[in-house]
Short mmCIF file of C-alpha atoms in Angstrom, two decimals:
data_model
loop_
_atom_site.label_atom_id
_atom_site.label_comp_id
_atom_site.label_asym_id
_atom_site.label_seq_id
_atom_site.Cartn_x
_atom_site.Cartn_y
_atom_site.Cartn_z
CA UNK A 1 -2.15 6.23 10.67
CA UNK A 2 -2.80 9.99 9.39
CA UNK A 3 -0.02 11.55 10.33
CA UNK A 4 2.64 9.42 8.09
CA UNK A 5 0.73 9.57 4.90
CA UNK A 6 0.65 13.39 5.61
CA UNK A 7 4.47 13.50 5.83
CA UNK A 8 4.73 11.63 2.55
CA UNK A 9 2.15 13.86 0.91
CA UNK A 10 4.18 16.72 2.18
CA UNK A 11 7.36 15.45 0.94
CA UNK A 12 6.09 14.65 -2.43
CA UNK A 13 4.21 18.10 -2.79
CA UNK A 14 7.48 19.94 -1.91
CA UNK A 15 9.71 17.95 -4.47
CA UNK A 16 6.63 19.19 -6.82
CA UNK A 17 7.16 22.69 -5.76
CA UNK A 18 10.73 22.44 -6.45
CA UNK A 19 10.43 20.83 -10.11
CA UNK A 20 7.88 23.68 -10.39
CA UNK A 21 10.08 26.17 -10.22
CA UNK A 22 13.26 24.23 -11.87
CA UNK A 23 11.12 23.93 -14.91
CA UNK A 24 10.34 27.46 -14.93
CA UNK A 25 13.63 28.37 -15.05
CA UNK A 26 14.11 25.98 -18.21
CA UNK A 27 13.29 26.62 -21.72
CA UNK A 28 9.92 25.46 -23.27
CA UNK A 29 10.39 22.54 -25.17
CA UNK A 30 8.83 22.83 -29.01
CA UNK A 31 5.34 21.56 -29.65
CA UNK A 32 6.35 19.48 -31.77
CA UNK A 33 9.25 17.75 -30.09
CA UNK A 34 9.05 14.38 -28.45
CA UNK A 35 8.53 14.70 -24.24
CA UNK A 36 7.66 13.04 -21.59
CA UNK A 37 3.87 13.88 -20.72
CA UNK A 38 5.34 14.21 -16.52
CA UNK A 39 8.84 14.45 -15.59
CA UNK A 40 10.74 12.20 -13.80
CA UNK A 41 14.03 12.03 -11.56
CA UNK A 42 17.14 11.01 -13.35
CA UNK A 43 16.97 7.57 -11.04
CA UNK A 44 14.21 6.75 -12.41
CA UNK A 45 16.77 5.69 -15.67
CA UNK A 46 16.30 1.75 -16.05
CA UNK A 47 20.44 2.24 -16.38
CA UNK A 48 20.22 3.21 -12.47
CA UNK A 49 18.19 0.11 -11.61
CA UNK A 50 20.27 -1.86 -13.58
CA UNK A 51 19.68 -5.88 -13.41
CA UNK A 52 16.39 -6.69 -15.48
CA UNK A 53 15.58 -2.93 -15.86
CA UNK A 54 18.34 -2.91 -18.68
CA UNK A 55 17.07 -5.87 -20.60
CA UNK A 56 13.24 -4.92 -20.86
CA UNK A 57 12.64 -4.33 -24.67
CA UNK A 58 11.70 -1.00 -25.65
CA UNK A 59 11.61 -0.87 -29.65
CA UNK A 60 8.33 -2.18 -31.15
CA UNK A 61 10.86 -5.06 -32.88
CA UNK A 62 12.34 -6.27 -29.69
CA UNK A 63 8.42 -6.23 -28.20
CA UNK A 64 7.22 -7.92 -31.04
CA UNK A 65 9.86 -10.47 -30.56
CA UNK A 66 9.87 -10.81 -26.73
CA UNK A 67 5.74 -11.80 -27.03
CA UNK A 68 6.41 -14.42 -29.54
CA UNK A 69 9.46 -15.89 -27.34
CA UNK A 70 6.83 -15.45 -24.75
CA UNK A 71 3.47 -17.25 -26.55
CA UNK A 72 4.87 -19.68 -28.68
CA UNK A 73 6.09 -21.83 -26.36
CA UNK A 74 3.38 -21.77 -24.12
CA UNK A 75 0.62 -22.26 -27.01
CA UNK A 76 2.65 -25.30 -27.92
CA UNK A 77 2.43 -27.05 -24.71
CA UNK A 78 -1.47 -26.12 -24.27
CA UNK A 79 -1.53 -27.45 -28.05
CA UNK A 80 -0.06 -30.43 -27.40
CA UNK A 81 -1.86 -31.07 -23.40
CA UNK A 82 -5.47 -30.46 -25.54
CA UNK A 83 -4.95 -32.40 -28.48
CA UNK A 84 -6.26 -35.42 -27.06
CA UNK A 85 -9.28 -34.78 -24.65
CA UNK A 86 -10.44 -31.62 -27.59
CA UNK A 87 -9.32 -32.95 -30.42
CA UNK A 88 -9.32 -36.75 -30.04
CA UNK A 89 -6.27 -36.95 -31.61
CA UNK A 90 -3.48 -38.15 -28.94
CA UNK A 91 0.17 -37.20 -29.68
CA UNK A 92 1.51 -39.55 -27.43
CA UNK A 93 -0.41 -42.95 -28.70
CA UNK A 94 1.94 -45.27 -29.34
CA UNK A 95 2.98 -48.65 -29.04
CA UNK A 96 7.01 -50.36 -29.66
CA UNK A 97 9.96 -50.47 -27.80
CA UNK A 98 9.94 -46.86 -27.02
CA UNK A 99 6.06 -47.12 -25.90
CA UNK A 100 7.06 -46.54 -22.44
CA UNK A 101 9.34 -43.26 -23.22
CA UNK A 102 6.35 -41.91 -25.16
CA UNK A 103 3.76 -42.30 -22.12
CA UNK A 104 5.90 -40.57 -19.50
CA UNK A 105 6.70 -38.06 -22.15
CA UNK A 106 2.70 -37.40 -22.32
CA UNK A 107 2.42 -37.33 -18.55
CA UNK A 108 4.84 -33.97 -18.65
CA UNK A 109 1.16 -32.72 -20.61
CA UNK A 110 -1.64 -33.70 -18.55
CA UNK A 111 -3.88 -31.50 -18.75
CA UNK A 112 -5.96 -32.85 -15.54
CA UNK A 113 -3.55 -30.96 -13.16
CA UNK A 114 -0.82 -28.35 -12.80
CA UNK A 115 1.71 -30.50 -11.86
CA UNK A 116 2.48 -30.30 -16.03
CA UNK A 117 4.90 -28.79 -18.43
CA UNK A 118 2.33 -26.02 -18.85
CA UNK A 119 1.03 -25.23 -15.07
CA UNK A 120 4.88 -24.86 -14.45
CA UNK A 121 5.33 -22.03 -17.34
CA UNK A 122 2.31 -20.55 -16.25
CA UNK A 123 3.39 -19.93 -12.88
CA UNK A 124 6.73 -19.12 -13.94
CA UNK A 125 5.55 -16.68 -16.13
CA UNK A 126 3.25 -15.12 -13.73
CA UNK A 127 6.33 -14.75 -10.85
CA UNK A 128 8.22 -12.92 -14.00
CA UNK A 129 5.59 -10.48 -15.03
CA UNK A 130 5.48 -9.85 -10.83
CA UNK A 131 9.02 -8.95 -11.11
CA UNK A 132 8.35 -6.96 -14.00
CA UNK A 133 5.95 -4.78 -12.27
CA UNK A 134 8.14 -4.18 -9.45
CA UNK A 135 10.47 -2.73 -11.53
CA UNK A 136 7.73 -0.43 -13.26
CA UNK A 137 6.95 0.25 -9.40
CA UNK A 138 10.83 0.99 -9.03
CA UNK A 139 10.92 3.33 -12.02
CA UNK A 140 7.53 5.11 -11.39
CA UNK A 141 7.86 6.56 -7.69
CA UNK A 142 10.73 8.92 -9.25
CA UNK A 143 7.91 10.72 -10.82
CA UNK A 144 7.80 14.47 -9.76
CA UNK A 145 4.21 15.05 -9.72
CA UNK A 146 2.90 11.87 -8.10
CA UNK A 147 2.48 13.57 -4.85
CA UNK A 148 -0.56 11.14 -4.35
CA UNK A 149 2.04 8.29 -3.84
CA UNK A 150 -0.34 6.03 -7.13
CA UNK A 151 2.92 4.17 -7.88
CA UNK A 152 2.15 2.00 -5.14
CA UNK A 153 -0.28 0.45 -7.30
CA UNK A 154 2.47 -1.51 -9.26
CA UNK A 155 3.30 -2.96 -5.97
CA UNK A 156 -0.02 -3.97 -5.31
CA UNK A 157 -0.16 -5.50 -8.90
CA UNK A 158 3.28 -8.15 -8.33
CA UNK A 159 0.81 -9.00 -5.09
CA UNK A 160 -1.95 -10.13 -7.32
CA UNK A 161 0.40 -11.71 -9.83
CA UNK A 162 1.91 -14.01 -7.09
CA UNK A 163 -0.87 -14.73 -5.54
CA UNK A 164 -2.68 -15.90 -8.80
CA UNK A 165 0.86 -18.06 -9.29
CA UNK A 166 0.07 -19.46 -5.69
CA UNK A 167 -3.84 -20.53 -6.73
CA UNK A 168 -1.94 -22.49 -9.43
CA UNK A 169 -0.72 -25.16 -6.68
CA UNK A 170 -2.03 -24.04 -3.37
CA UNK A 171 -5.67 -24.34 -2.98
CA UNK A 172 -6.19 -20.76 -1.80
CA UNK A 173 -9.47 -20.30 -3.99
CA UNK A 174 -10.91 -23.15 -1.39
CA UNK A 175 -9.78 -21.52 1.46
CA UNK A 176 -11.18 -18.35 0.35
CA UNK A 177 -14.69 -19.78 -0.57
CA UNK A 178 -14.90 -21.22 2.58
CA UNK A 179 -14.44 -18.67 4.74
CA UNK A 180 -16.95 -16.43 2.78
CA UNK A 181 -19.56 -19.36 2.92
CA UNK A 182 -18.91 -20.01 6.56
CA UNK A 183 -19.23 -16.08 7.49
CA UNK A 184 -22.22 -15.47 5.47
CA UNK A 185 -23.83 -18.52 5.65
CA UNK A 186 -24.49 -18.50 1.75
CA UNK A 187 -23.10 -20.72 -0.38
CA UNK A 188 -22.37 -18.74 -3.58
CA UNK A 189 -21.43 -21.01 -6.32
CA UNK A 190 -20.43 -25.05 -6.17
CA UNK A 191 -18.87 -25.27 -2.92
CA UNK A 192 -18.89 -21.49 -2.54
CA UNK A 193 -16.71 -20.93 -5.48
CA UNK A 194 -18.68 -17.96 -6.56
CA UNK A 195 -17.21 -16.23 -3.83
CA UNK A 196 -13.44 -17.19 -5.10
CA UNK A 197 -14.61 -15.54 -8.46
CA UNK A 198 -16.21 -12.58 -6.53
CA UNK A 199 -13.27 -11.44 -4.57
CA UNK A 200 -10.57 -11.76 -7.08
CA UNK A 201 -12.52 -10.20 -9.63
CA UNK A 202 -12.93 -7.01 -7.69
CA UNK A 203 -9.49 -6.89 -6.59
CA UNK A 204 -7.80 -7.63 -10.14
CA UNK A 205 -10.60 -4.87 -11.31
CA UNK A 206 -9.19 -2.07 -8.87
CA UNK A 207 -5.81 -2.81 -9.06
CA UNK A 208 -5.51 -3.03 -13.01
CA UNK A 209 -7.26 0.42 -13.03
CA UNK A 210 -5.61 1.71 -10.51
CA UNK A 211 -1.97 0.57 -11.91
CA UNK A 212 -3.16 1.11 -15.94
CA UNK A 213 -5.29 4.31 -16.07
CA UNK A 214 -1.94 7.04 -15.38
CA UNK A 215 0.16 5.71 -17.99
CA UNK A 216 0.40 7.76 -21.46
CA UNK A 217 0.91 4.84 -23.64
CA UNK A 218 -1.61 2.35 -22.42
CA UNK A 219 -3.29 0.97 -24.97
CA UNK A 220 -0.80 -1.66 -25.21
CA UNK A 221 -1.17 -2.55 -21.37
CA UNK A 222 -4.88 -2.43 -21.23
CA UNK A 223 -5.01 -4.67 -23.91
CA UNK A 224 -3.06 -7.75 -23.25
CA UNK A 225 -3.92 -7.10 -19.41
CA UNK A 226 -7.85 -6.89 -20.92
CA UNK A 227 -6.62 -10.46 -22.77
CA UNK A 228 -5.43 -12.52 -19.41
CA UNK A 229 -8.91 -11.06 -17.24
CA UNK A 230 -10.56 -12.08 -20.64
CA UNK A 231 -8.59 -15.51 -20.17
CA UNK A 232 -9.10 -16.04 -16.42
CA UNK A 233 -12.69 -15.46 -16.47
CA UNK A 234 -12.89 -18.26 -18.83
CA UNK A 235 -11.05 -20.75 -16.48
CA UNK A 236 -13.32 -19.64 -13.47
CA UNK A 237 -15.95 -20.22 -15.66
CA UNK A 238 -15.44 -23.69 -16.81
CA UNK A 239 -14.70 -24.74 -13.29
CA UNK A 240 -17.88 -23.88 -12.41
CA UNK A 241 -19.90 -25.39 -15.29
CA UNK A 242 -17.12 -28.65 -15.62
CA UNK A 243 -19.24 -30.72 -13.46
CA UNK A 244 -17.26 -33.48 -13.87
CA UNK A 245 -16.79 -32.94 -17.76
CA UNK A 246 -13.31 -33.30 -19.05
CA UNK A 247 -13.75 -31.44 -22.13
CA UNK A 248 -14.78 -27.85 -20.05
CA UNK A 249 -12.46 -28.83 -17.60
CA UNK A 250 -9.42 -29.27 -19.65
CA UNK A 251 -10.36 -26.00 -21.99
CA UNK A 252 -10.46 -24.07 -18.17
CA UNK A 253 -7.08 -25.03 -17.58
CA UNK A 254 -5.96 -24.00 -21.12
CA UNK A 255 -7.43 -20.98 -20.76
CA UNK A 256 -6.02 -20.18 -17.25
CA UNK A 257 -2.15 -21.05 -18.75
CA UNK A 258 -2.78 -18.60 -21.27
CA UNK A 259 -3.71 -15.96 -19.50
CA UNK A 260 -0.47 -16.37 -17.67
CA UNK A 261 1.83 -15.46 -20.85
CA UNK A 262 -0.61 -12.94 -21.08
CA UNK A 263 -0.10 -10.64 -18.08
CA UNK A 264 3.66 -11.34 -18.65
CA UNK A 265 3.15 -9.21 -22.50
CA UNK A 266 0.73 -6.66 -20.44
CA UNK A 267 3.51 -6.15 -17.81
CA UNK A 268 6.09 -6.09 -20.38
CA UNK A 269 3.80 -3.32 -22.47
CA UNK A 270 3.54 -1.59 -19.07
CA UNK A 271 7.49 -1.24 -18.07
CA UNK A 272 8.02 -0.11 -22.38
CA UNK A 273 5.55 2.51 -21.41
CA UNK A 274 6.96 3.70 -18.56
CA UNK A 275 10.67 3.50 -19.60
CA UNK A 276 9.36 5.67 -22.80
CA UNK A 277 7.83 8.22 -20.77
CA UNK A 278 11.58 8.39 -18.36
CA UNK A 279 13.37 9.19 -21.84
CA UNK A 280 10.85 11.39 -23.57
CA UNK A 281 10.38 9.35 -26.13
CA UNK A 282 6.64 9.92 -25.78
CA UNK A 283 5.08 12.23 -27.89
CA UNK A 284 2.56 14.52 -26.95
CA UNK A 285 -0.50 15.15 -28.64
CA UNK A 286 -0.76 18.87 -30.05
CA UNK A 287 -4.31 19.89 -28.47
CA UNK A 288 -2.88 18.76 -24.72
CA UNK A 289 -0.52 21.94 -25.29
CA UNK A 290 -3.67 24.28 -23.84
CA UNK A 291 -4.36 22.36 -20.86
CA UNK A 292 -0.89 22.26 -19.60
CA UNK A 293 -1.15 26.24 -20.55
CA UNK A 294 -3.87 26.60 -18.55
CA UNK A 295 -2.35 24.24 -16.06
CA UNK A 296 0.57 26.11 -15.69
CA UNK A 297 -0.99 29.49 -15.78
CA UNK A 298 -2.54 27.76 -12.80
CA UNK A 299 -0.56 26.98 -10.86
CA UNK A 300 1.97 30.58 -11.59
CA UNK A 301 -1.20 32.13 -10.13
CA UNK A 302 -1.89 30.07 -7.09
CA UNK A 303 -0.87 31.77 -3.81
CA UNK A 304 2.25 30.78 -2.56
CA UNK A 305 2.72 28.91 1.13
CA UNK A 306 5.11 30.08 3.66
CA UNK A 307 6.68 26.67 3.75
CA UNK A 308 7.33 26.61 -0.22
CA UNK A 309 9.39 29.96 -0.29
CA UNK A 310 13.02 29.47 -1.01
CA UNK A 311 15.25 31.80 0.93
CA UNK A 312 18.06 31.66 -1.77
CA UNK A 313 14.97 32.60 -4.03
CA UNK A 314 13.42 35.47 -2.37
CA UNK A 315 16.95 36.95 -1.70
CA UNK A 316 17.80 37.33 -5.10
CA UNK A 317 13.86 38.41 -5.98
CA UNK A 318 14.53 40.98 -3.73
CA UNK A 319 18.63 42.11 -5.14
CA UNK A 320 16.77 42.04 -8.35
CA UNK A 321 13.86 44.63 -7.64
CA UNK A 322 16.37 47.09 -5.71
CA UNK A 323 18.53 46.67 -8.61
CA UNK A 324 16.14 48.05 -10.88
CA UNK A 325 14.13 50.96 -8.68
CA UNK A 326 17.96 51.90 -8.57
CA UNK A 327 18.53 52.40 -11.88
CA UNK A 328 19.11 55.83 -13.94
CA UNK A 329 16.84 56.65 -16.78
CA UNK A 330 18.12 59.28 -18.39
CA UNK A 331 14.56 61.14 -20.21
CA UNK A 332 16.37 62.17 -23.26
CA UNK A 333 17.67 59.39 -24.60
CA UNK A 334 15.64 58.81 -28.58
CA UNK A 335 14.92 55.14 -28.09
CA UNK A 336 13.42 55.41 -25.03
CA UNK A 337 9.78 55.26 -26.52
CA UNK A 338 10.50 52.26 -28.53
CA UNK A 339 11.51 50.45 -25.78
CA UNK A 340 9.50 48.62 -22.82
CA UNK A 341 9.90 50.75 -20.04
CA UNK A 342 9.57 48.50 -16.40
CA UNK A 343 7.24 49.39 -13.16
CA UNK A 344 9.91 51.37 -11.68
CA UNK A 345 10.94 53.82 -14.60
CA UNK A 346 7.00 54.58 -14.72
CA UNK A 347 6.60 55.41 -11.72
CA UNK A 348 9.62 57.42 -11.55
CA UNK A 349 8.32 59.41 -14.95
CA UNK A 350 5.51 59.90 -13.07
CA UNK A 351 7.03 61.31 -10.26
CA UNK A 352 9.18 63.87 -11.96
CA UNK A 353 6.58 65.09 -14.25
CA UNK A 354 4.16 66.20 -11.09
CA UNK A 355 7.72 68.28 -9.78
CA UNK A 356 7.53 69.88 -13.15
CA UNK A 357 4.19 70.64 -12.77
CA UNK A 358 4.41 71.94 -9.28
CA UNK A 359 7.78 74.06 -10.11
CA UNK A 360 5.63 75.85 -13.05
#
């Protein structure tokens, strides 16, 4: 099980040691110009993924827009599913000759199950923002330094996603709780619920960090990601206090739809992020200029491995330095003590004023 994740490692750190030295060769960009804060491949490009990669909004106008096309509707139908049991005040009362076109219209709400208008966004929503993140996941494992392979978190985050979709209309948080209860013996919770709550908790927890923390821009993500945990913990927590109460029961289920649009807007913050960072749009903050400095100086002063020495490199290292110990320097020209003189012409100084001295 070692021995692949060593190749990869090894793969990755060469492709580092080969941007390394590409980016040496480069000019410095200026301080204050807008860059990337890591460089990526040019497939990384959402124009080389094509498909949705091209149609994720990246100005803060087409975000703005995409989370209202995103909310509104889904507030509406939790607005409209709640108004009776929360509000008292029924939307689809009625009585006439269209009385029985207005109750099967309020059946599309009912907010006593998922099989509604708004547990069939919800999941919806939740297998989009899944897609989403496999296209951050797509975009993200062209980036040159991630030798450590942590794009594979975005993969791990379209797991969760679906599998919170699944909960929706498989009982899975059942299944779950019983198996804990029946292997510990402990029944954590109504009907070992509290083991449900435990487990996805911790695993939502690692990946979110896991996926969030590398990004540059991330308030944005960690915010509206922050929102559907925020959300979710609210429906886990009503389902465990409902008790047979509508009221708690129905405001869970509201809460849970929400969080759906949610982690769509966090996954959509995510992917403007990381398409951001791809074009060097991202700008970096003056005082991180030292530490990549220091970085650099770093890693310029780092021994070199055998394996990470280009022939084609050391070949023309080496043309170079007999080029130079080579060279004529003539002693009398005027300008030569206003110029730099290199290791070689030094040395060879050196060497002809101890003759000098010896001949005398």
């Amino acid at each position: 099980m070692s021995l692949p994740s060593s190749q990869r490692r090894d793969q990755r750190r060469r492709l580092i040691v080969s941007w390394r030295r590409s980016a040496g060769k480069a000019d410095a960009p200026a301080a204050d110009s807008p860059r990337s804060m890591a460089a990526y491949d040019s497939d990384a490009l959402p124009e080389k993924h094509r498909g949705p990669a091209v149609l994720l909004p990246t100005t803060l106008g087409g975000f703005s827009l995409a989370i209202i096309a995103i909310l509104l509707p889904l507030a509406a139908a939790v607005a409209a599913a709640t108004s009776g049991p929360l509000l008292g005040r029924d939307l689809f009362a009625g009585g006439g000759r269209f009385a029985r076109t207005i109750a099967a219209a309020g059946g599309l709400f009912d907010p006593r199950g998922m099989a509604s208008l708004q547990g069939w966004l919800a999941e919806l929503y939740l297998l989009v923002a899944a897609g989403i993140a496999v296209v951050v996941r797509l975009m993200r494992r062209h980036r040159r330094d991630d030798y450590k392979g942590r794009f594979r978190a975005w993969g791990w985050m379209a797991v969760v996603l679906v599998a919170v979709a699944c909960a929706g209309a498989v009982p899975i948080g059942r299944l779950v709780a019983a198996a804990f209860s029946d292997a510990t013996g402990i029944a954590f919770g109504p009907d070992g619920f509290g083991w449900w709550v435990l487990v996805s908790a911790i695993v939502v927890a690692v990946v979110s960090l896991w996926a969030v923390l590398p990004l540059h821009e991330r308030l944005a993500t960690g915010f509206w990601l922050g929102l559907a945990v925020a959300a979710w913990g609210c429906s886990a927590a009503a389902t465990w206090l409902a008790d047979g109460r509508d009221r708690i029961a129905v405001a869970g289920g509201a809460a849970w739809t929400m969080a759906a649009g949610f982690a769509v807007v966090a996954m959509l913050a995510a992917a403007r992020s990381v398409i951001r960072e791809v074009r060097g749009q991202c700008v970096a903050a003056p005082r991180a200029s030292k530490p990549a400095k220091a970085e650099s100086a770093r890693q310029a002063s780092r021994p070199v491995e055998d394996d990470e020495i280009d022939a084609s490199e050391f070949l023309a290292d080496d043309t170079a330095t007999e080029a130079t110990e080579t060279e004529y320097v003539d002693g009398s020209e005027q300008d030569q003590e206003h110029r730099h003189l290199s290791k070689a012409e030094r040395k060879r100084l050196r060497k002809l004023a101890r003759m000098n001295g010896a001949a005398a």
